[in-house]
Amino acid sequence: MAKKKREASKASSAWLNSYGDMITLMLCFFVMLYNPSEVDIVQMAELTASIHGDSGGGQSLAAGRLADLGNTINSLPSIEKGKSLGLAVKRAVSLFAPDVKSNKITLTSDERGLVITLAGDSFFAQGSAELRIDETRETLLRLAQFLSGADLKARRFRIEGHTDNTPVSGSEFPSNWELSTARATNVLHYLSDFGVDEEQFSVAGYADTRGKMANDTAEGRAYNRRVDIIILDDGHF
């Protein structure tokens, strides 16, 4: 009588339990290594907006030489200053969301620190240093509120005026140097009226010498007409 052929036993799946435990432990390990303070909050917000299609052209992902603001914060001599700047960046992203969406303001970070850029055409008429205060009052009030925050008491700020290369004609200003300086100064005057401490500020005008784009197109010239408000890093006082 022939013997029945012995069936092969099924492979055990017990190893899957050990494998699952190992993957879980590795995930926990990398989560523990993750340091949120090393994230550039400005660029993270811009990236999120671009993914959702909400950027509207008012934000920039351009990186400066030391654009990793998180690493900059960690390298500051004063840990408390680093923490305060990190909180300020988060607050700026939230506070200026309406202005970024309407293209009045751009938030970036570079080797100087956090840069709040005011779009020149939104704040000034062509060839004029007078602020369009009726259209920009709410934005300037938010700026004053932000710069007067307790987390920025130990910080220094610089307001920089910039123009395109179009010569000034039929104006009270002899050249773009005077125009750029007057615009930066007038921004400071309004911020002072709204409560900022003038002693924390310095003012500069650069005319068309520090353009971000070429001046050979209307778009490039519009991008270069701007006022930058910079929360200075310790090395740029």
PDB file of C-alpha atoms in Angstrom:
ATOM      1  CA  MET A   1       0.000   0.000   0.000  1.00  0.00           C
ATOM      2  CA  ALA A   2       1.505   3.344  -1.110  1.00  0.00           C
ATOM      3  CA  LYS A   3       2.273   5.919   1.593  1.00  0.00           C
ATOM      4  CA  LYS A   4       0.606   9.329   1.361  1.00  0.00           C
ATOM      5  CA  LYS A   5       2.931  12.108   0.268  1.00  0.00           C
ATOM      6  CA  ARG A   6       3.729  14.394   3.186  1.00  0.00           C
ATOM      7  CA  GLU A   7       2.591  17.997   2.621  1.00  0.00           C
ATOM      8  CA  ALA A   8       5.148  20.755   3.156  1.00  0.00           C
ATOM      9  CA  SER A   9       4.429  22.875   6.218  1.00  0.00           C
ATOM     10  CA  LYS A  10       3.550  26.554   5.683  1.00  0.00           C
ATOM     11  CA  ALA A  11       6.237  29.139   6.452  1.00  0.00           C
ATOM     12  CA  SER A  12       5.771  30.886   9.776  1.00  0.00           C
ATOM     13  CA  SER A  13       4.747  34.562   9.697  1.00  0.00           C
ATOM     14  CA  ALA A  14       5.934  35.242  13.227  1.00  0.00           C
ATOM     15  CA  TRP A  15       8.872  37.297  11.872  1.00  0.00           C
ATOM     16  CA  LEU A  16       6.414  39.972  10.745  1.00  0.00           C
ATOM     17  CA  ASN A  17       5.782  40.926  14.357  1.00  0.00           C
ATOM     18  CA  SER A  18       9.489  41.531  14.988  1.00  0.00           C
ATOM     19  CA  TYR A  19       9.818  43.440  11.714  1.00  0.00           C
ATOM     20  CA  GLY A  20       6.853  45.670  12.595  1.00  0.00           C
ATOM     21  CA  ASP A  21       8.318  46.369  16.034  1.00  0.00           C
ATOM     22  CA  MET A  22      11.656  47.326  14.469  1.00  0.00           C
ATOM     23  CA  ILE A  23      10.025  49.768  11.987  1.00  0.00           C
ATOM     24  CA  THR A  24       8.025  51.369  14.812  1.00  0.00           C
ATOM     25  CA  LEU A  25      11.160  51.821  16.924  1.00  0.00           C
ATOM     26  CA  MET A  26      13.044  53.384  13.988  1.00  0.00           C
ATOM     27  CA  LEU A  27      10.159  55.811  13.383  1.00  0.00           C
ATOM     28  CA  CYS A  28      10.173  56.840  17.035  1.00  0.00           C
ATOM     29  CA  PHE A  29      13.950  57.298  16.888  1.00  0.00           C
ATOM     30  CA  PHE A  30      13.812  59.681  13.900  1.00  0.00           C
ATOM     31  CA  VAL A  31      10.896  61.613  15.404  1.00  0.00           C
ATOM     32  CA  MET A  32      13.029  62.185  18.504  1.00  0.00           C
ATOM     33  CA  LEU A  33      15.893  63.432  16.321  1.00  0.00           C
ATOM     34  CA  TYR A  34      13.637  65.935  14.523  1.00  0.00           C
ATOM     35  CA  ASN A  35      14.234  69.485  15.775  1.00  0.00           C
ATOM     36  CA  PRO A  36      11.471  71.932  14.766  1.00  0.00           C
ATOM     37  CA  SER A  37      13.723  74.906  15.548  1.00  0.00           C
ATOM     38  CA  GLU A  38      15.858  74.008  12.515  1.00  0.00           C
ATOM     39  CA  VAL A  39      12.978  74.599  10.103  1.00  0.00           C
ATOM     40  CA  ASP A  40      12.895  77.906   8.246  1.00  0.00           C
ATOM     41  CA  ILE A  41       9.358  78.952   9.156  1.00  0.00           C
ATOM     42  CA  VAL A  42       9.180  81.517   6.360  1.00  0.00           C
ATOM     43  CA  GLN A  43      10.172  79.078   3.650  1.00  0.00           C
ATOM     44  CA  MET A  44       7.973  76.336   5.103  1.00  0.00           C
ATOM     45  CA  ALA A  45       4.942  78.633   4.955  1.00  0.00           C
ATOM     46  CA  GLU A  46       5.803  79.679   1.405  1.00  0.00           C
ATOM     47  CA  LEU A  47       6.249  76.073   0.317  1.00  0.00           C
ATOM     48  CA  THR A  48       2.890  75.146   1.829  1.00  0.00           C
ATOM     49  CA  ALA A  49       1.220  78.066   0.064  1.00  0.00           C
ATOM     50  CA  SER A  50       2.798  77.132  -3.264  1.00  0.00           C
ATOM     51  CA  ILE A  51       1.604  73.539  -2.922  1.00  0.00           C
ATOM     52  CA  HIS A  52      -1.956  74.727  -2.333  1.00  0.00           C
ATOM     53  CA  GLY A  53      -1.689  77.316  -5.113  1.00  0.00           C
ATOM     54  CA  ASP A  54      -2.189  80.280  -2.772  1.00  0.00           C
ATOM     55  CA  SER A  55       1.129  82.036  -3.262  1.00  0.00           C
ATOM     56  CA  GLY A  56      -0.277  84.572  -5.752  1.00  0.00           C
ATOM     57  CA  GLY A  57       3.221  85.761  -6.631  1.00  0.00           C
ATOM     58  CA  GLY A  58       3.663  87.585  -3.327  1.00  0.00           C
ATOM     59  CA  GLN A  59       6.191  85.222  -1.804  1.00  0.00           C
ATOM     60  CA  SER A  60       9.721  84.194  -2.621  1.00  0.00           C
ATOM     61  CA  LEU A  61      11.661  81.017  -1.983  1.00  0.00           C
ATOM     62  CA  ALA A  62      14.948  82.623  -2.952  1.00  0.00           C
ATOM     63  CA  ALA A  63      17.669  81.671  -0.474  1.00  0.00           C
ATOM     64  CA  GLY A  64      20.419  83.928   0.772  1.00  0.00           C
ATOM     65  CA  ARG A  65      23.926  82.795   1.604  1.00  0.00           C
ATOM     66  CA  LEU A  66      22.794  81.785   5.089  1.00  0.00           C
ATOM     67  CA  ALA A  67      19.130  81.276   4.332  1.00  0.00           C
ATOM     68  CA  ASP A  68      18.656  78.441   6.808  1.00  0.00           C
ATOM     69  CA  LEU A  69      17.266  80.716   9.488  1.00  0.00           C
ATOM     70  CA  GLY A  70      16.881  77.836  11.903  1.00  0.00           C
ATOM     71  CA  ASN A  71      20.592  77.057  11.789  1.00  0.00           C
ATOM     72  CA  THR A  72      21.356  80.770  12.071  1.00  0.00           C
ATOM     73  CA  ILE A  73      19.263  80.946  15.225  1.00  0.00           C
ATOM     74  CA  ASN A  74      21.035  77.937  16.727  1.00  0.00           C
ATOM     75  CA  SER A  75      24.425  79.529  16.054  1.00  0.00           C
ATOM     76  CA  LEU A  76      23.692  82.860  17.739  1.00  0.00           C
ATOM     77  CA  PRO A  77      25.817  83.659  20.800  1.00  0.00           C
ATOM     78  CA  SER A  78      22.669  84.220  22.838  1.00  0.00           C
ATOM     79  CA  ILE A  79      20.263  81.295  22.917  1.00  0.00           C
ATOM     80  CA  GLU A  80      17.512  83.557  24.230  1.00  0.00           C
ATOM     81  CA  LYS A  81      17.898  85.895  21.247  1.00  0.00           C
ATOM     82  CA  GLY A  82      17.712  82.923  18.937  1.00  0.00           C
ATOM     83  CA  LYS A  83      14.526  81.737  20.581  1.00  0.00           C
ATOM     84  CA  SER A  84      12.963  85.204  20.413  1.00  0.00           C
ATOM     85  CA  LEU A  85      13.746  85.573  16.704  1.00  0.00           C
ATOM     86  CA  GLY A  86      12.283  82.140  16.030  1.00  0.00           C
ATOM     87  CA  LEU A  87       9.054  83.188  17.732  1.00  0.00           C
ATOM     88  CA  ALA A  88       9.076  86.463  15.794  1.00  0.00           C
ATOM     89  CA  VAL A  89       9.322  84.629  12.483  1.00  0.00           C
ATOM     90  CA  LYS A  90       6.343  82.438  13.342  1.00  0.00           C
ATOM     91  CA  ARG A  91       4.385  85.501  14.423  1.00  0.00           C
ATOM     92  CA  ALA A  92       5.257  87.363  11.207  1.00  0.00           C
ATOM     93  CA  VAL A  93       4.010  84.516   9.007  1.00  0.00           C
ATOM     94  CA  SER A  94       0.670  84.563  10.816  1.00  0.00           C
ATOM     95  CA  LEU A  95       0.291  88.331  11.272  1.00  0.00           C
ATOM     96  CA  PHE A  96       1.131  89.345   7.686  1.00  0.00           C
ATOM     97  CA  ALA A  97      -0.792  86.581   5.907  1.00  0.00           C
ATOM     98  CA  PRO A  98      -3.390  89.063   4.494  1.00  0.00           C
ATOM     99  CA  ASP A  99      -0.644  91.406   3.228  1.00  0.00           C
ATOM    100  CA  VAL A 100       1.340  88.580   1.636  1.00  0.00           C
ATOM    101  CA  LYS A 101      -1.788  87.298  -0.092  1.00  0.00           C
ATOM    102  CA  SER A 102      -2.543  90.788  -1.492  1.00  0.00           C
ATOM    103  CA  ASN A 103       1.097  91.160  -2.669  1.00  0.00           C
ATOM    104  CA  LYS A 104       1.775  94.178  -0.441  1.00  0.00           C
ATOM    105  CA  ILE A 105       4.432  92.350   1.577  1.00  0.00           C
ATOM    106  CA  THR A 106       6.989  89.635   0.940  1.00  0.00           C
ATOM    107  CA  LEU A 107       8.666  87.686   3.751  1.00  0.00           C
ATOM    108  CA  THR A 108      12.116  86.235   3.144  1.00  0.00           C
ATOM    109  CA  SER A 109      15.233  85.414   5.137  1.00  0.00           C
ATOM    110  CA  ASP A 110      18.858  85.904   4.142  1.00  0.00           C
ATOM    111  CA  GLU A 111      22.257  86.412   5.751  1.00  0.00           C
ATOM    112  CA  ARG A 112      21.091  89.713   7.297  1.00  0.00           C
ATOM    113  CA  GLY A 113      18.104  88.238   9.123  1.00  0.00           C
ATOM    114  CA  LEU A 114      14.347  88.329   8.532  1.00  0.00           C
ATOM    115  CA  VAL A 115      13.409  90.659   5.649  1.00  0.00           C
ATOM    116  CA  ILE A 116       9.942  92.222   5.376  1.00  0.00           C
ATOM    117  CA  THR A 117       9.666  93.754   1.900  1.00  0.00           C
ATOM    118  CA  LEU A 118       7.075  96.448   1.149  1.00  0.00           C
ATOM    119  CA  ALA A 119       6.088  96.492  -2.528  1.00  0.00           C
ATOM    120  CA  GLY A 120       6.947 100.012  -3.682  1.00  0.00           C
ATOM    121  CA  ASP A 121       3.978 100.465  -6.026  1.00  0.00           C
ATOM    122  CA  SER A 122       1.539  99.496  -3.265  1.00  0.00           C
ATOM    123  CA  PHE A 123       2.920 102.062  -0.828  1.00  0.00           C
ATOM    124  CA  PHE A 124       4.076 104.975  -3.038  1.00  0.00           C
ATOM    125  CA  ALA A 125       3.042 106.773  -6.204  1.00  0.00           C
ATOM    126  CA  GLN A 126       5.538 106.915  -9.063  1.00  0.00           C
ATOM    127  CA  GLY A 127       8.434 109.253  -8.195  1.00  0.00           C
ATOM    128  CA  SER A 128       6.906 110.163  -4.813  1.00  0.00           C
ATOM    129  CA  ALA A 129       7.996 109.520  -1.226  1.00  0.00           C
ATOM    130  CA  GLU A 130       4.539 110.171   0.213  1.00  0.00           C
ATOM    131  CA  LEU A 131       2.970 106.988   1.531  1.00  0.00           C
ATOM    132  CA  ARG A 132      -0.443 105.917   0.231  1.00  0.00           C
ATOM    133  CA  ILE A 133      -1.584 105.981   3.834  1.00  0.00           C
ATOM    134  CA  ASP A 134      -5.287 105.369   3.172  1.00  0.00           C
ATOM    135  CA  GLU A 135      -4.491 102.093   1.379  1.00  0.00           C
ATOM    136  CA  THR A 136      -1.651 100.954   3.633  1.00  0.00           C
ATOM    137  CA  ARG A 137      -2.611 102.139   7.128  1.00  0.00           C
ATOM    138  CA  GLU A 138      -3.701  98.684   8.336  1.00  0.00           C
ATOM    139  CA  THR A 139      -0.491  97.093   7.052  1.00  0.00           C
ATOM    140  CA  LEU A 140       1.666  99.743   8.753  1.00  0.00           C
ATOM    141  CA  LEU A 141      -0.260  99.293  11.999  1.00  0.00           C
ATOM    142  CA  ARG A 142       0.435  95.546  11.853  1.00  0.00           C
ATOM    143  CA  LEU A 143       4.105  96.278  11.185  1.00  0.00           C
ATOM    144  CA  ALA A 144       4.311  98.623  14.159  1.00  0.00           C
ATOM    145  CA  GLN A 145       2.576  96.068  16.368  1.00  0.00           C
ATOM    146  CA  PHE A 146       4.977  93.364  15.209  1.00  0.00           C
ATOM    147  CA  LEU A 147       8.174  95.412  15.619  1.00  0.00           C
ATOM    148  CA  SER A 148       7.085  96.593  19.078  1.00  0.00           C
ATOM    149  CA  GLY A 149       6.620  93.044  20.348  1.00  0.00           C
ATOM    150  CA  ALA A 150       8.337  91.970  23.560  1.00  0.00           C
ATOM    151  CA  ASP A 151      10.278  89.263  21.694  1.00  0.00           C
ATOM    152  CA  LEU A 152      12.043  91.938  19.598  1.00  0.00           C
ATOM    153  CA  LYS A 153      12.977  94.404  22.370  1.00  0.00           C
ATOM    154  CA  ALA A 154      16.665  93.506  22.128  1.00  0.00           C
ATOM    155  CA  ARG A 155      16.759  93.588  18.324  1.00  0.00           C
ATOM    156  CA  ARG A 156      17.954  96.218  15.868  1.00  0.00           C
ATOM    157  CA  PHE A 157      16.110  97.047  12.635  1.00  0.00           C
ATOM    158  CA  ARG A 158      17.178  98.654   9.369  1.00  0.00           C
ATOM    159  CA  ILE A 159      14.852 100.219   6.784  1.00  0.00           C
ATOM    160  CA  GLU A 160      16.311 100.219   3.275  1.00  0.00           C
ATOM    161  CA  GLY A 161      14.824 102.127   0.338  1.00  0.00           C
ATOM    162  CA  HIS A 162      15.362 100.847  -3.222  1.00  0.00           C
ATOM    163  CA  THR A 163      14.362 102.100  -6.691  1.00  0.00           C
ATOM    164  CA  ASP A 164      14.635 100.935 -10.288  1.00  0.00           C
ATOM    165  CA  ASN A 165      17.020 102.632 -12.721  1.00  0.00           C
ATOM    166  CA  THR A 166      14.437 105.040 -14.188  1.00  0.00           C
ATOM    167  CA  PRO A 167      15.791 108.591 -13.783  1.00  0.00           C
ATOM    168  CA  VAL A 168      13.745 110.897 -11.570  1.00  0.00           C
ATOM    169  CA  SER A 169      12.234 113.708 -13.618  1.00  0.00           C
ATOM    170  CA  GLY A 170       9.876 116.552 -12.716  1.00  0.00           C
ATOM    171  CA  SER A 171      10.300 115.668  -9.042  1.00  0.00           C
ATOM    172  CA  GLU A 172      11.480 117.276  -5.843  1.00  0.00           C
ATOM    173  CA  PHE A 173      14.292 114.712  -5.695  1.00  0.00           C
ATOM    174  CA  PRO A 174      17.535 115.290  -7.624  1.00  0.00           C
ATOM    175  CA  SER A 175      18.083 111.536  -8.088  1.00  0.00           C
ATOM    176  CA  ASN A 176      16.968 108.086  -7.028  1.00  0.00           C
ATOM    177  CA  TRP A 177      19.363 108.284  -4.081  1.00  0.00           C
ATOM    178  CA  GLU A 178      17.301 110.986  -2.408  1.00  0.00           C
ATOM    179  CA  LEU A 179      14.025 109.285  -3.388  1.00  0.00           C
ATOM    180  CA  SER A 180      15.002 105.912  -1.922  1.00  0.00           C
ATOM    181  CA  THR A 181      16.234 107.494   1.302  1.00  0.00           C
ATOM    182  CA  ALA A 182      13.111 109.655   1.678  1.00  0.00           C
ATOM    183  CA  ARG A 183      10.834 106.629   1.233  1.00  0.00           C
ATOM    184  CA  ALA A 184      12.680 104.663   3.915  1.00  0.00           C
ATOM    185  CA  THR A 185      12.608 107.659   6.261  1.00  0.00           C
ATOM    186  CA  ASN A 186       8.878 108.225   5.759  1.00  0.00           C
ATOM    187  CA  VAL A 187       8.145 104.585   6.543  1.00  0.00           C
ATOM    188  CA  LEU A 188      10.050 105.021   9.808  1.00  0.00           C
ATOM    189  CA  HIS A 189       8.111 108.214  10.636  1.00  0.00           C
ATOM    190  CA  TYR A 190       4.765 106.462  10.251  1.00  0.00           C
ATOM    191  CA  LEU A 191       5.917 103.419  12.222  1.00  0.00           C
ATOM    192  CA  SER A 192       7.105 105.793  14.956  1.00  0.00           C
ATOM    193  CA  ASP A 193       3.703 107.483  15.001  1.00  0.00           C
ATOM    194  CA  PHE A 194       2.180 104.021  15.456  1.00  0.00           C
ATOM    195  CA  GLY A 195       4.362 103.220  18.460  1.00  0.00           C
ATOM    196  CA  VAL A 196       7.770 101.775  17.483  1.00  0.00           C
ATOM    197  CA  ASP A 197      10.962 102.875  19.222  1.00  0.00           C
ATOM    198  CA  GLU A 198      13.024 104.923  16.741  1.00  0.00           C
ATOM    199  CA  GLU A 199      16.232 104.161  18.648  1.00  0.00           C
ATOM    200  CA  GLN A 200      16.097 100.561  17.415  1.00  0.00           C
ATOM    201  CA  PHE A 201      16.227 101.668  13.761  1.00  0.00           C
ATOM    202  CA  SER A 202      18.694 102.790  11.146  1.00  0.00           C
ATOM    203  CA  VAL A 203      17.753 104.047   7.662  1.00  0.00           C
ATOM    204  CA  ALA A 204      19.515 103.692   4.305  1.00  0.00           C
ATOM    205  CA  GLY A 205      18.792 104.505   0.663  1.00  0.00           C
ATOM    206  CA  TYR A 206      20.418 102.475  -2.121  1.00  0.00           C
ATOM    207  CA  ALA A 207      18.752 103.902  -5.257  1.00  0.00           C
ATOM    208  CA  ASP A 208      19.021 101.219  -7.988  1.00  0.00           C
ATOM    209  CA  THR A 209      22.316  99.709  -6.838  1.00  0.00           C
ATOM    210  CA  ARG A 210      20.866  96.619  -5.138  1.00  0.00           C
ATOM    211  CA  GLY A 211      18.184  95.432  -7.515  1.00  0.00           C
ATOM    212  CA  LYS A 212      16.802  91.911  -7.197  1.00  0.00           C
ATOM    213  CA  MET A 213      16.006  91.610 -10.896  1.00  0.00           C
ATOM    214  CA  ALA A 214      17.221  93.145 -14.138  1.00  0.00           C
ATOM    215  CA  ASN A 215      15.717  96.537 -14.941  1.00  0.00           C
ATOM    216  CA  ASP A 216      15.137  95.723 -18.621  1.00  0.00           C
ATOM    217  CA  THR A 217      11.495  94.682 -18.098  1.00  0.00           C
ATOM    218  CA  ALA A 218       8.527  96.398 -16.431  1.00  0.00           C
ATOM    219  CA  GLU A 219       8.149  93.422 -14.092  1.00  0.00           C
ATOM    220  CA  GLY A 220      11.799  93.599 -13.040  1.00  0.00           C
ATOM    221  CA  ARG A 221      11.615  97.338 -12.386  1.00  0.00           C
ATOM    222  CA  ALA A 222       8.437  96.918 -10.320  1.00  0.00           C
ATOM    223  CA  TYR A 223      10.138  94.198  -8.267  1.00  0.00           C
ATOM    224  CA  ASN A 224      13.131  96.453  -7.591  1.00  0.00           C
ATOM    225  CA  ARG A 225      10.995  99.373  -6.350  1.00  0.00           C
ATOM    226  CA  ARG A 226      10.671  98.366  -2.721  1.00  0.00           C
ATOM    227  CA  VAL A 227      11.367  99.172   0.924  1.00  0.00           C
ATOM    228  CA  ASP A 228      12.972  96.437   3.030  1.00  0.00           C
ATOM    229  CA  ILE A 229      12.509  96.305   6.808  1.00  0.00           C
ATOM    230  CA  ILE A 230      15.150  93.975   8.219  1.00  0.00           C
ATOM    231  CA  ILE A 231      15.271  92.384  11.666  1.00  0.00           C
ATOM    232  CA  LEU A 232      19.030  92.253  11.869  1.00  0.00           C
ATOM    233  CA  ASP A 233      21.049  89.232  12.862  1.00  0.00           C
ATOM    234  CA  ASP A 234      23.707  89.853  15.514  1.00  0.00           C
ATOM    235  CA  GLY A 235      26.487  90.145  12.917  1.00  0.00           C
ATOM    236  CA  HIS A 236      24.747  92.930  10.969  1.00  0.00           C
ATOM    237  CA  PHE A 237      24.129  95.655  13.556  1.00  0.00           C
TER     238      PHE A 237
END
